[in-house]
XYZ file of C-alpha atoms in Angstrom:
779
model
C -7.028 25.330 -2.899
C -10.788 25.546 -2.396
C -12.380 22.345 -1.067
C -16.120 21.870 -0.561
C -17.092 18.727 1.286
C -20.728 17.459 1.512
C -21.196 14.706 4.106
C -24.473 12.769 4.296
C -24.220 10.281 7.146
C -21.352 8.092 6.015
C -21.144 9.291 2.418
C -19.007 12.223 1.275
C -18.855 14.210 -1.956
C -15.711 16.335 -2.390
C -15.385 19.126 -4.939
C -11.948 20.791 -5.082
C -10.387 23.542 -7.157
C -6.606 23.796 -7.067
C -4.628 26.705 -8.567
C -0.914 26.167 -9.262
C 1.584 28.656 -10.585
C 4.913 28.092 -12.253
C 7.148 30.601 -10.444
C 10.368 29.256 -11.921
C 12.158 30.694 -14.929
C 11.834 27.608 -17.075
C 8.905 25.672 -18.481
C 7.552 22.935 -16.284
C 6.026 19.616 -17.294
C 2.972 19.022 -15.162
C 2.102 15.604 -13.754
C -1.057 15.287 -11.606
C -1.072 12.317 -9.251
C -3.975 11.619 -6.849
C -3.946 8.589 -4.490
C -7.127 6.454 -4.506
C -8.304 4.421 -1.599
C -10.673 1.465 -2.199
C -13.483 3.617 -0.791
C -13.028 6.440 -3.296
C -14.289 7.040 -6.825
C -13.444 10.011 -9.015
C -16.259 11.229 -11.200
C -14.924 14.504 -12.706
C -11.510 15.934 -13.516
C -10.326 18.794 -15.646
C -7.405 21.173 -15.753
C -7.453 24.626 -17.461
C -4.712 27.060 -18.431
C -4.854 30.126 -20.663
C -4.160 28.065 -23.730
C -5.887 24.716 -23.241
C -8.217 22.597 -21.224
C -7.550 18.981 -20.334
C -10.595 16.874 -19.416
C -10.715 13.233 -18.281
C -13.394 11.392 -20.190
C -14.618 7.860 -19.865
C -14.815 5.803 -23.038
C -16.078 2.294 -23.802
C -12.635 0.648 -23.471
C -11.396 3.352 -25.826
C -9.199 0.933 -27.719
C -8.331 3.305 -30.567
C -7.609 6.202 -28.217
C -5.440 4.052 -26.015
C -3.461 2.835 -28.985
C -2.900 6.432 -30.002
C -1.368 7.318 -26.635
C 0.382 4.104 -25.817
C 4.169 4.097 -26.223
C 4.833 7.835 -26.276
C 2.911 9.389 -23.428
C 1.690 6.546 -21.265
C 2.008 6.303 -17.529
C 2.852 2.664 -17.082
C 6.375 3.552 -16.091
C 4.875 4.715 -12.773
C 3.895 1.172 -11.811
C 7.228 0.006 -10.460
C 8.753 3.350 -9.457
C 7.259 3.588 -5.948
C 7.901 1.578 -2.815
C 4.260 1.904 -1.769
C 1.716 -0.246 -3.640
C -1.662 1.284 -4.383
C -3.810 2.892 -7.045
C -3.421 6.476 -8.223
C -5.244 8.655 -10.725
C -2.480 10.089 -12.927
C -2.753 12.621 -15.709
C 0.072 14.258 -17.668
C -1.079 17.808 -18.315
C 1.630 19.039 -20.622
C 3.988 22.011 -20.350
C 3.386 25.121 -18.256
C 5.321 28.259 -19.215
C 7.051 30.508 -16.676
C 4.587 32.789 -14.895
C 1.572 30.832 -16.084
C -0.928 28.933 -13.907
C -3.200 25.939 -14.209
C -6.529 25.419 -12.434
C -7.337 21.786 -11.604
C -10.894 20.776 -10.750
C -11.301 17.394 -9.099
C -14.467 15.778 -7.801
C -14.835 12.434 -6.057
C -17.141 10.487 -3.752
C -16.296 8.116 -0.955
C -17.804 5.986 1.800
C -16.608 7.166 5.188
C -15.459 4.801 7.917
C -17.454 4.727 11.141
C -15.581 5.138 14.395
C -16.501 2.953 17.422
C -18.390 5.907 18.979
C -20.465 6.298 15.811
C -18.709 9.270 14.268
C -18.165 9.576 10.513
C -14.406 9.959 9.905
C -13.294 12.186 6.988
C -9.632 12.721 6.112
C -8.576 15.297 3.489
C -6.209 13.581 0.995
C -2.620 14.894 1.077
C -2.891 16.064 -2.526
C -5.445 18.618 -1.365
C -3.432 19.370 1.807
C 0.278 18.859 1.131
C 1.421 19.604 4.692
C 5.015 20.679 5.194
C 6.214 17.529 6.972
C 5.775 15.783 3.596
C 8.201 18.264 2.023
C 10.844 18.255 4.725
C 10.357 21.984 4.872
C 11.826 23.948 7.815
C 9.625 26.942 7.476
C 6.360 27.082 9.464
C 4.738 29.210 6.766
C 2.704 27.219 4.271
C 3.447 28.043 0.607
C -0.254 27.625 -0.194
C -3.671 28.603 1.064
C -6.665 26.388 1.770
C -10.346 27.263 2.018
C -12.253 24.285 3.370
C -16.026 24.238 3.843
C -18.097 21.237 4.965
C -21.876 20.876 4.745
C -23.317 18.148 6.949
C -26.642 16.332 6.661
C -28.303 13.494 8.546
C -31.950 12.659 9.340
C -30.752 11.802 12.874
C -29.470 15.316 13.315
C -25.936 16.652 13.410
C -24.931 16.619 17.086
C -21.283 17.668 17.086
C -18.156 18.104 14.989
C -14.597 17.573 16.133
C -11.370 18.156 14.185
C -7.626 18.268 14.653
C -7.624 21.822 13.253
C -9.416 25.047 14.084
C -13.065 25.219 13.056
C -15.599 27.946 12.786
C -18.679 27.523 15.076
C -21.162 24.934 13.844
C -24.090 26.666 12.065
C -27.364 24.791 11.725
C -29.205 25.451 8.548
C -32.410 23.581 9.568
C -34.542 23.884 12.675
C -34.409 20.154 13.343
C -30.583 20.238 13.160
C -30.631 17.847 10.254
C -28.305 20.067 8.231
C -25.318 22.194 9.332
C -22.202 23.888 8.022
C -18.685 24.330 9.350
C -15.437 25.764 7.868
C -11.721 25.869 8.430
C -10.799 28.787 10.697
C -7.525 30.464 9.909
C -4.563 28.654 8.373
C -4.468 24.858 8.206
C -1.965 22.990 10.439
C 1.342 22.284 8.825
C 2.312 19.014 10.380
C -0.427 16.477 9.963
C -3.520 15.296 8.036
C -6.771 17.222 8.312
C -9.305 14.945 10.010
C -12.988 15.598 10.678
C -15.250 13.613 13.022
C -19.000 14.164 12.540
C -21.323 12.947 15.301
C -25.041 12.309 14.755
C -28.035 12.387 17.058
C -28.702 8.645 17.307
C -25.591 6.631 18.147
C -27.178 3.330 17.066
C -26.775 4.542 13.472
C -29.744 2.838 11.929
C -31.065 5.352 9.403
C -32.588 5.853 5.944
C -31.780 8.975 4.011
C -33.225 9.842 0.604
C -31.258 11.529 -2.146
C -33.339 12.923 -5.017
C -32.498 11.905 -8.547
C -31.054 13.954 -11.373
C -33.868 15.928 -13.045
C -31.992 15.716 -16.364
C -31.782 11.903 -16.254
C -34.639 9.750 -17.679
C -37.031 8.264 -15.086
C -36.230 4.622 -14.310
C -32.498 5.149 -14.831
C -29.908 4.830 -12.065
C -29.404 8.613 -11.792
C -33.031 9.499 -12.469
C -34.810 7.748 -9.615
C -34.455 8.656 -5.900
C -31.890 6.712 -3.869
C -32.177 5.692 -0.251
C -28.912 5.651 1.672
C -29.344 3.011 4.403
C -26.935 2.828 7.350
C -27.070 -0.353 9.455
C -24.996 -0.380 12.627
C -27.237 -1.692 15.398
C -26.162 -1.442 19.020
C -24.601 -4.814 19.902
C -23.397 -5.365 23.471
C -20.066 -7.033 24.331
C -20.061 -10.806 24.664
C -18.878 -12.458 27.852
C -15.653 -14.366 27.082
C -15.782 -18.087 27.514
C -19.565 -18.506 27.172
C -21.310 -20.667 24.639
C -21.489 -18.968 21.273
C -23.022 -19.745 17.928
C -21.051 -19.580 14.672
C -19.693 -21.739 11.930
C -15.879 -21.633 11.682
C -14.335 -23.162 8.557
C -10.553 -23.454 8.172
C -8.976 -23.717 4.734
C -5.369 -24.874 5.078
C -2.822 -25.147 2.300
C 0.153 -27.494 2.484
C 2.561 -24.782 3.688
C 0.432 -24.005 6.716
C 0.129 -27.708 7.456
C 3.907 -28.030 7.298
C 4.267 -25.145 9.723
C 1.532 -26.444 12.023
C 2.728 -30.006 12.273
C 6.534 -29.980 12.476
C 8.058 -31.111 15.774
C 8.117 -28.322 18.404
C 11.909 -28.506 18.754
C 12.348 -27.491 15.091
C 9.835 -24.715 14.926
C 8.225 -24.168 18.293
C 6.738 -20.788 17.373
C 4.522 -22.342 14.686
C 4.291 -25.918 15.868
C 0.920 -25.693 17.563
C -0.819 -22.806 15.821
C -3.611 -25.035 14.636
C -3.889 -26.665 18.055
C -4.218 -23.329 19.849
C -6.712 -22.088 17.263
C -9.025 -25.102 17.454
C -8.843 -25.416 21.262
C -9.855 -21.724 21.546
C -13.160 -22.116 19.726
C -16.249 -21.623 21.898
C -18.741 -24.291 22.912
C -21.957 -24.147 20.910
C -20.315 -23.487 17.526
C -19.782 -25.690 14.469
C -16.516 -26.206 12.648
C -14.814 -27.912 9.695
C -11.356 -28.115 8.142
C -10.432 -28.268 4.466
C -6.932 -29.196 3.376
C -6.515 -27.976 -0.161
C -3.884 -28.807 -2.723
C -4.309 -30.460 -6.137
C -7.598 -31.665 -4.738
C -9.795 -30.432 -1.928
C -10.331 -32.640 1.118
C -12.820 -31.787 3.859
C -12.349 -33.434 7.248
C -16.143 -33.722 7.413
C -18.707 -33.579 4.558
C -20.149 -30.486 6.265
C -19.568 -28.611 9.510
C -20.060 -30.558 12.712
C -20.760 -29.560 16.308
C -17.729 -28.526 18.345
C -17.378 -31.452 20.715
C -14.512 -33.316 22.315
C -14.893 -36.370 20.058
C -15.289 -34.384 16.846
C -12.241 -32.252 17.554
C -10.144 -35.304 18.480
C -11.153 -37.028 15.265
C -10.377 -33.949 13.180
C -6.922 -33.515 14.677
C -6.104 -37.159 13.903
C -7.287 -36.950 10.287
C -5.399 -33.786 9.318
C -1.954 -35.380 8.717
C -3.261 -38.120 6.432
C -5.346 -35.771 4.315
C -2.414 -33.435 3.590
C 0.214 -35.981 2.576
C -0.883 -36.370 -1.051
C -1.717 -32.759 -1.852
C 0.108 -30.799 -4.508
C -0.542 -27.404 -6.137
C -3.168 -25.307 -4.412
C -6.768 -25.565 -5.540
C -8.354 -22.798 -3.494
C -11.098 -22.158 -6.024
C -12.345 -25.713 -5.944
C -12.195 -25.672 -2.151
C -14.359 -22.555 -2.019
C -16.890 -24.198 -4.348
C -17.057 -27.136 -1.928
C -17.554 -24.846 1.034
C -20.273 -22.721 -0.601
C -22.098 -25.829 -1.759
C -22.565 -27.079 1.803
C -25.682 -25.814 3.574
C -25.516 -23.096 6.131
C -26.163 -23.991 9.757
C -29.258 -22.022 10.841
C -28.363 -19.465 13.421
C -24.641 -19.921 12.950
C -22.836 -17.178 11.038
C -20.246 -18.562 8.631
C -16.644 -17.331 8.854
C -13.753 -18.611 6.796
C -10.110 -18.703 7.901
C -8.017 -19.028 4.723
C -4.294 -19.795 4.964
C -2.248 -19.453 1.807
C 1.395 -19.310 0.839
C 2.074 -18.748 -2.839
C -0.400 -17.198 -5.258
C -3.058 -19.739 -6.227
C -4.134 -19.989 -9.872
C -7.368 -18.337 -10.993
C -6.893 -15.300 -8.702
C -9.655 -13.222 -10.230
C -12.067 -16.225 -10.269
C -11.364 -16.788 -6.550
C -12.113 -13.142 -5.733
C -15.301 -13.229 -7.806
C -16.463 -16.433 -6.140
C -16.002 -14.922 -2.655
C -17.672 -11.667 -3.783
C -20.783 -13.597 -4.915
C -21.237 -14.819 -1.349
C -20.024 -11.697 0.447
C -23.359 -11.072 2.152
C -23.433 -14.508 3.817
C -19.986 -14.814 5.421
C -16.684 -13.185 6.411
C -13.174 -14.162 5.336
C -10.061 -13.805 7.481
C -7.106 -14.457 5.234
C -3.520 -15.224 6.215
C -0.614 -15.105 3.733
C 2.959 -16.212 4.245
C 4.457 -14.558 1.170
C 4.175 -11.262 -0.734
C 2.823 -13.139 -3.769
C -0.523 -13.876 -2.111
C -0.837 -10.519 -0.329
C -3.096 -8.937 -2.972
C -5.485 -11.901 -2.991
C -5.567 -12.117 0.808
C -6.460 -8.424 1.008
C -9.156 -8.669 -1.632
C -10.872 -11.661 0.033
C -10.965 -9.995 3.432
C -12.038 -6.579 2.084
C -14.884 -8.054 0.031
C -16.467 -9.673 3.081
C -15.629 -7.280 5.916
C -12.957 -9.523 7.351
C -9.265 -8.908 7.933
C -6.108 -9.776 5.976
C -2.904 -10.618 7.755
C 0.665 -11.060 6.584
C 2.598 -13.552 8.715
C 6.369 -13.149 8.384
C 8.849 -15.946 9.074
C 10.275 -14.336 12.202
C 7.224 -14.057 14.355
C 4.699 -16.196 16.198
C 1.945 -17.411 13.922
C 0.057 -18.613 17.004
C -0.205 -15.079 18.399
C -1.341 -13.776 15.016
C -4.156 -16.277 14.410
C -5.467 -15.982 17.980
C -5.674 -12.218 17.713
C -7.763 -12.621 14.550
C -9.946 -15.295 16.200
C -10.837 -12.783 18.929
C -12.108 -10.457 16.193
C -14.166 -13.329 14.727
C -15.759 -14.084 18.081
C -17.359 -10.669 18.457
C -21.150 -10.871 18.717
C -23.313 -10.153 15.727
C -26.857 -9.244 14.676
C -28.007 -12.287 12.644
C -30.821 -12.882 10.174
C -30.851 -9.240 9.038
C -33.759 -8.360 6.825
C -35.340 -5.136 5.440
C -38.998 -4.538 4.696
C -40.354 -1.501 2.915
C -43.753 0.209 3.234
C -44.401 2.570 0.335
C -47.440 3.992 -1.517
C -48.899 1.845 -4.242
C -46.941 2.188 -7.462
C -43.510 2.449 -5.809
C -41.036 -0.325 -5.153
C -37.530 -0.547 -3.731
C -34.496 -2.345 -5.155
C -31.513 -2.852 -2.800
C -28.451 -2.737 -5.056
C -25.971 -5.456 -4.112
C -28.295 -7.175 -1.672
C -28.590 -7.033 2.147
C -25.954 -8.638 4.389
C -27.276 -11.445 6.532
C -25.095 -10.581 9.503
C -23.673 -7.377 11.016
C -20.853 -7.757 13.552
C -20.142 -5.567 16.526
C -18.006 -2.569 15.557
C -18.954 -2.810 11.877
C -21.563 -1.011 9.831
C -23.208 -1.711 6.527
C -23.985 1.007 4.011
C -26.650 0.035 1.522
C -28.123 1.752 -1.534
C -31.796 1.196 -2.253
C -33.431 2.756 -5.319
C -37.082 3.788 -5.468
C -38.735 2.916 -8.787
C -42.125 3.764 -10.159
C -44.787 6.478 -9.748
C -46.849 6.802 -6.547
C -50.603 6.496 -7.173
C -51.409 8.293 -3.911
C -49.523 11.585 -3.884
C -50.840 12.537 -0.422
C -48.555 9.997 1.204
C -45.230 11.841 1.690
C -43.264 9.318 3.719
C -42.109 5.758 3.459
C -41.137 3.293 6.216
C -38.135 0.971 6.349
C -38.351 -1.863 8.865
C -35.118 -3.531 10.001
C -35.360 -6.873 11.713
C -32.592 -9.072 13.129
C -31.860 -11.552 15.924
C -29.463 -10.637 18.751
C -28.527 -13.396 21.208
C -31.759 -15.236 20.375
C -33.978 -12.170 20.764
C -35.781 -10.562 17.855
C -35.129 -6.832 17.389
C -37.085 -4.434 15.179
C -36.337 -0.864 14.060
C -38.806 1.255 12.077
C -37.392 4.295 10.273
C -39.453 6.883 8.405
C -38.031 8.798 5.419
C -39.477 11.434 3.050
C -40.481 10.452 -0.450
C -39.899 13.978 -1.824
C -36.549 15.020 -0.355
C -34.717 18.220 -0.932
C -31.052 18.184 -1.752
C -28.085 19.935 -3.414
C -28.159 17.653 -6.470
C -24.594 16.397 -6.024
C -25.707 12.731 -6.290
C -23.032 11.257 -4.036
C -25.242 8.342 -3.080
C -26.242 7.677 -6.668
C -22.602 7.540 -7.778
C -21.557 5.212 -4.937
C -24.617 3.119 -5.725
C -23.345 2.959 -9.337
C -20.014 1.733 -8.000
C -21.815 -0.963 -6.043
C -23.939 -2.008 -8.999
C -20.926 -2.085 -11.330
C -19.315 -4.657 -9.087
C -22.372 -6.878 -9.338
C -22.477 -6.526 -13.130
C -18.775 -7.428 -13.305
C -19.496 -10.692 -11.473
C -22.338 -11.453 -13.832
C -20.115 -10.781 -16.810
C -17.364 -13.033 -15.453
C -19.859 -15.822 -14.880
C -20.688 -15.949 -18.619
C -24.148 -14.390 -18.433
C -23.885 -12.994 -21.989
C -23.175 -9.476 -23.221
C -26.043 -7.768 -21.395
C -24.150 -7.243 -18.033
C -21.238 -5.708 -19.889
C -23.434 -3.379 -21.955
C -25.326 -2.238 -18.886
C -22.083 -1.721 -16.965
C -20.694 0.506 -19.764
C -23.909 2.532 -19.818
C -23.908 3.063 -16.025
C -20.188 3.876 -16.001
C -20.480 6.517 -18.784
C -23.610 8.195 -17.292
C -22.351 8.259 -13.661
C -18.726 9.070 -14.380
C -17.547 6.118 -12.281
C -14.938 3.962 -13.983
C -15.392 0.188 -14.321
C -13.272 -2.589 -15.891
C -15.075 -2.079 -19.202
C -14.320 1.652 -19.498
C -11.111 3.673 -19.590
C -10.024 7.216 -18.867
C -8.854 9.298 -21.809
C -7.377 12.762 -21.410
C -8.656 15.117 -24.144
C -6.943 18.468 -24.594
C -8.910 21.233 -26.272
C -8.072 24.845 -27.127
C -9.022 27.604 -24.666
C -8.576 30.413 -27.146
C -12.211 31.263 -27.740
C -13.647 34.071 -29.873
C -17.192 35.431 -29.691
C -19.097 35.530 -32.967
C -22.596 36.950 -33.349
C -23.321 36.572 -29.633
C -22.489 32.870 -29.554
C -19.400 31.053 -28.352
C -17.498 29.412 -31.195
C -16.950 25.687 -30.549
C -13.466 24.856 -29.352
C -11.456 23.180 -32.028
C -9.357 20.118 -31.275
C -5.639 20.510 -31.652
C -3.750 18.285 -34.035
C -4.675 14.613 -33.330
C -1.276 13.776 -31.880
C -1.550 16.672 -29.445
C -5.200 16.277 -28.454
C -4.908 12.951 -26.601
C -2.844 12.792 -23.400
C -2.159 10.034 -20.916
C -4.793 9.849 -18.193
C -5.216 6.544 -16.381
C -5.805 4.779 -13.134
C -2.357 3.390 -12.459
C -1.712 0.547 -10.088
C 1.604 1.197 -8.303
C 2.924 -2.267 -7.808
C 5.812 -1.003 -5.670
C 8.893 -2.870 -4.564
C 8.975 -6.335 -3.025
C 9.089 -5.034 0.534
C 6.031 -5.005 2.761
C 5.715 -2.067 5.142
C 4.020 -1.269 8.425
C 0.347 -0.974 9.083
C 0.272 2.831 8.911
C -1.820 4.338 6.084
C 0.299 5.362 3.108
C -0.354 7.515 0.068
C 1.606 8.465 -2.986
C 1.964 12.095 -3.990
C 4.457 14.420 -5.611
C 6.407 17.108 -3.681
C 5.349 20.781 -3.338
C 2.473 21.418 -5.649
C 3.700 18.546 -7.698
C 4.403 20.995 -10.467
C 8.059 20.061 -10.179
C 10.337 21.201 -12.986
C 11.647 18.032 -14.516
C 13.100 19.206 -17.804
C 11.537 17.675 -20.939
C 12.732 14.105 -20.894
C 10.901 11.073 -19.684
C 14.084 10.158 -17.812
C 13.450 13.191 -15.636
C 9.943 11.932 -14.945
C 11.434 8.654 -13.788
C 13.574 10.602 -11.355
C 10.424 12.349 -10.191
C 8.846 9.045 -9.280
C 11.926 8.145 -7.244
C 11.374 11.314 -5.253
C 7.833 10.122 -4.659
C 9.179 6.905 -3.180
C 11.571 8.793 -0.921
C 8.754 10.667 0.813
C 7.974 9.466 4.365
C 4.934 7.430 5.141
C 2.076 9.592 6.283
C -0.561 8.951 8.900
C 1.740 7.623 11.619
C -0.229 9.733 14.124
C -3.610 8.904 12.592
C -6.087 6.438 13.888
C -6.026 3.037 12.305
C -8.604 2.641 9.605
C -11.041 -0.247 9.369
C -11.563 -2.492 6.265
C -13.538 -0.657 3.618
C -15.457 -1.779 0.666
C -13.357 -2.713 -2.392
C -12.580 -0.648 -5.435
C -14.466 -1.615 -8.598
C -11.596 -0.656 -10.870
C -9.189 -3.435 -9.966
C -9.510 -6.725 -8.118
C -5.726 -6.930 -7.788
C -5.242 -3.709 -5.835
C -3.279 -4.022 -2.630
C -4.202 -1.341 -0.095
C -1.760 -1.278 2.763
C -4.146 0.840 4.858
C -6.448 -2.148 5.146
C -3.682 -4.697 5.721
C -2.623 -5.851 9.196
C 1.057 -6.633 9.416
C 2.584 -8.863 12.092
C 6.356 -8.917 11.696
C 8.696 -8.409 14.657
C 6.209 -6.762 17.031
C 5.997 -9.853 19.231
C 8.992 -10.324 21.478
C 10.893 -13.506 22.169
C 8.704 -14.043 25.238
C 5.789 -15.065 23.015
C 7.750 -17.850 21.363
C 8.912 -19.092 24.706
C 5.371 -18.858 26.120
C 3.982 -20.998 23.293
C 6.629 -23.682 23.872
C 5.759 -23.692 27.611
C 1.982 -23.782 27.112
C 1.526 -26.176 24.204
C 1.476 -29.373 26.293
C -1.014 -27.883 28.748
C -3.253 -26.697 25.880
C -3.178 -30.122 24.288
C -4.587 -31.612 27.526
C -7.501 -29.143 27.831
C -10.990 -30.351 26.972
C -13.201 -28.378 24.634
C -15.445 -27.330 27.514
C -12.438 -25.609 29.154
C -11.693 -28.153 31.848
C -8.652 -30.335 32.512
C -8.642 -33.923 33.760
C -6.377 -34.853 36.672
C -3.737 -37.086 35.042
C -0.062 -37.942 35.060
C 0.329 -35.898 31.887
C -0.970 -32.781 33.663
C 1.288 -33.486 36.620
C 4.258 -33.594 34.251
C 3.358 -30.219 32.695
C 2.992 -28.700 36.216
C 6.340 -30.238 37.155
C 4.682 -31.841 40.218
C 4.144 -35.398 41.301
C 0.625 -36.738 40.631
C 0.391 -38.219 44.102
C 1.233 -34.844 45.643
C -1.410 -33.135 43.509
C -4.041 -35.554 44.785
C -2.847 -35.196 48.364
C -3.045 -31.396 48.264
C -6.585 -31.355 46.760
C -8.859 -29.423 49.171
C -11.977 -31.236 50.215
C -12.538 -34.967 49.986
C -15.692 -34.688 47.892
C -14.254 -32.318 45.318
C -14.381 -33.362 41.710
C -10.804 -33.988 40.520
C -11.353 -32.112 37.264
C -12.281 -28.966 39.244
C -8.983 -29.135 41.151
C -7.088 -29.835 37.969
C -8.636 -26.894 36.196
C -7.855 -24.512 39.082
C -4.259 -25.736 39.086
C -3.973 -25.226 35.313
C -5.330 -21.678 35.331
C -3.108 -20.848 38.310
C -0.091 -22.224 36.474
C -0.814 -19.908 33.545
C -0.436 -16.956 35.928
C 2.427 -18.246 38.058
C 5.400 -16.047 38.876
C 3.671 -13.049 37.348
C 3.900 -14.554 33.870
C 1.078 -13.638 31.518
C 0.013 -15.563 28.470
C -2.724 -13.131 27.606
C -2.109 -13.197 23.812
C -2.190 -16.961 23.468
C -4.290 -18.278 26.367
C -6.915 -15.604 26.952
C -9.678 -17.544 25.163
C -8.650 -20.879 26.676
C -8.545 -19.390 30.182
C -11.949 -17.721 29.720
C -13.505 -21.091 28.871
C -11.869 -22.670 31.900
C -13.084 -19.993 34.315
C -16.617 -20.141 32.823
C -16.661 -23.879 33.261
C -15.538 -23.566 36.907
C -18.313 -20.977 37.558
C -20.869 -23.369 36.014
C -19.866 -26.095 38.501
C -21.045 -23.920 41.417
C -17.800 -24.472 43.322
C -18.523 -23.234 46.867
C -14.912 -23.202 47.996
C -13.169 -21.863 44.916
C -11.218 -19.392 46.993
C -9.786 -22.242 49.099
C -8.883 -24.107 45.911
C -6.944 -21.082 44.682
C -5.172 -20.763 48.012
C -4.163 -24.419 47.877
C -3.035 -24.088 44.235
C -0.897 -21.036 45.027
C 0.745 -23.010 47.899
C 1.415 -26.034 45.746
C 2.802 -24.105 42.758
C 4.556 -21.429 44.740
C 2.569 -18.664 43.086
C 0.434 -15.698 44.205
C -2.376 -15.512 41.658
C -5.041 -12.921 42.358
C -8.628 -14.145 43.052
C -9.920 -11.795 40.349
C -8.576 -14.210 37.764
C -11.376 -16.584 38.849
C -13.948 -13.772 38.955
C -13.933 -13.864 42.768
């Protein structure tokens, strides 16, 4: 295999050539299977042997061609033959005779995830590196060879490259270190994925990089005009837990979640107070609202209200009455209600969506969320496999997180872990301004996100249109502005207007993928035929598939004769033989959900497995696919990536967070012990000294008052110290469920300027028989 990777900041273009030989003594039927992540897009595929060439071509829905191949050589049988859901590019290449070889050329583009330290993370797909652990092979000698070369480019400079395999020394090909090259040194490792980390000069990762257009494409077209690849990942410091924080938190609850959240603790203690813990853990300074959706949509308040003691108490009282008359889920109508309410200025909107079964209008729901993806995040929770695909799509569209909650774990622990993710600080009010010579203008495809959260990055594609009137100006300026903790921040980035490049157009093709998603939404909204026509045109010219185009495998003869100095055109074989199955296949998999490790589908060694000539043998081949182990168990967890444009129903397990039996019985017991104490806590983090609190602490109220240090001390201060101490008594730790609640309590205590907090802790330890460390109270 020969693999050439071109990485530009967080965009990669991969060109691979794979040579496979049939070393058996019988003819082999060849099936090519390539796993697709939601961040990938194939734009070129062909396979050549001595006798024929098979090329994947995009057609405008290709109805007649699909009808010609459907029923005798189609790949739909693959859909339910694997245990691992996901999309694959599959092409049946025909029969390869003994001793013959086939050369496969595959090219694709992808957006690369950004590591917390700013590195671009590239992983070579297992089809291009079928390491021996996937084959259960005992030999350390690889039955294949790999030549891997990577060219790196960034206007911030290439600072360093790290890999989990041997590399040649980094060679810079520009004096400013903006371009470099590196290659695989020696043989590839035989036991794991090939992973590459590329580090750039500026860790804040705010950059603008220009990719020149295709000289052969007409000016003004998507491929013809230059494209600016914009990376937005500003440096955002950590927030102090427990402090006031802006934000708008909206909870969408279906009837199943309400049943789980409101049953008596003795019947289901692990789920009984999930909603209570969630609402009590919100920070002061935010806004919130609750929607209970069923046959109709009911909002606790007409629009989000400030997070106060009175508003929260009223909301908790109104939830049971609003859920009693609800029937089938109407999530789409609920989303319409949410999006029709005005945004709170300075408060980033985040949705927590809880769903059980699959709501109707699945694609319409995804499209509605996608239309508003730049203005909010979705954290989706599903309680059944039926809604897993939708939960994943909603989270992936908005940069949130999808979570499957099984019946045997603690829902409280799950939702609070996600809330901690939602409370990370963010750059708000993001805007871009462009300074260009007269005659040029910039169009940001897909729009600009209004918010960028800590640990996330946004990759934008901005196209430069027009003709500059002043050719002496060779640079443009992009100005990024946003607000961080109430302070305005500005970045000014220069970029060349006449860039040099290798002409691989990775940014243009990923921009096409982004634009196709927007056109799909316009087409679904009933905007006429124009969005569809434009989508087809962009898909066919860029090579990126969309819902309005289809792959068709065309086989042509390779037996070519020269006649009068010119190559004779290749003649198509007989019509029945010229069209072969070549599709994006969605592997629906079995009904079982698996762990959070990345998984891929591929065929064993070289996947040129001899499978006789029957389709029954091909079915057995897919069973061997399912039997392969999950890969990536030693790899780093991947963050949510942008969605695939080819299917809104695709379930990508690499982006799904699973919480099954990873929480021990202690968490269920801890929730049962803490729920009464949490119910008594005020929204500011304090507790009032009351008989109810004394009952929770298993102490007499009179004794609590008697042991209070200092006559002038405020009773709520003493009560709060006691409550926090109780949470840490006897070395017990409720970190997963009370971390946010405790942080609010300690922050409140610090705000009261308690001079003798150390004496309070000493008295609390004596009363409760504990030995809590002063560091808990930031002493």
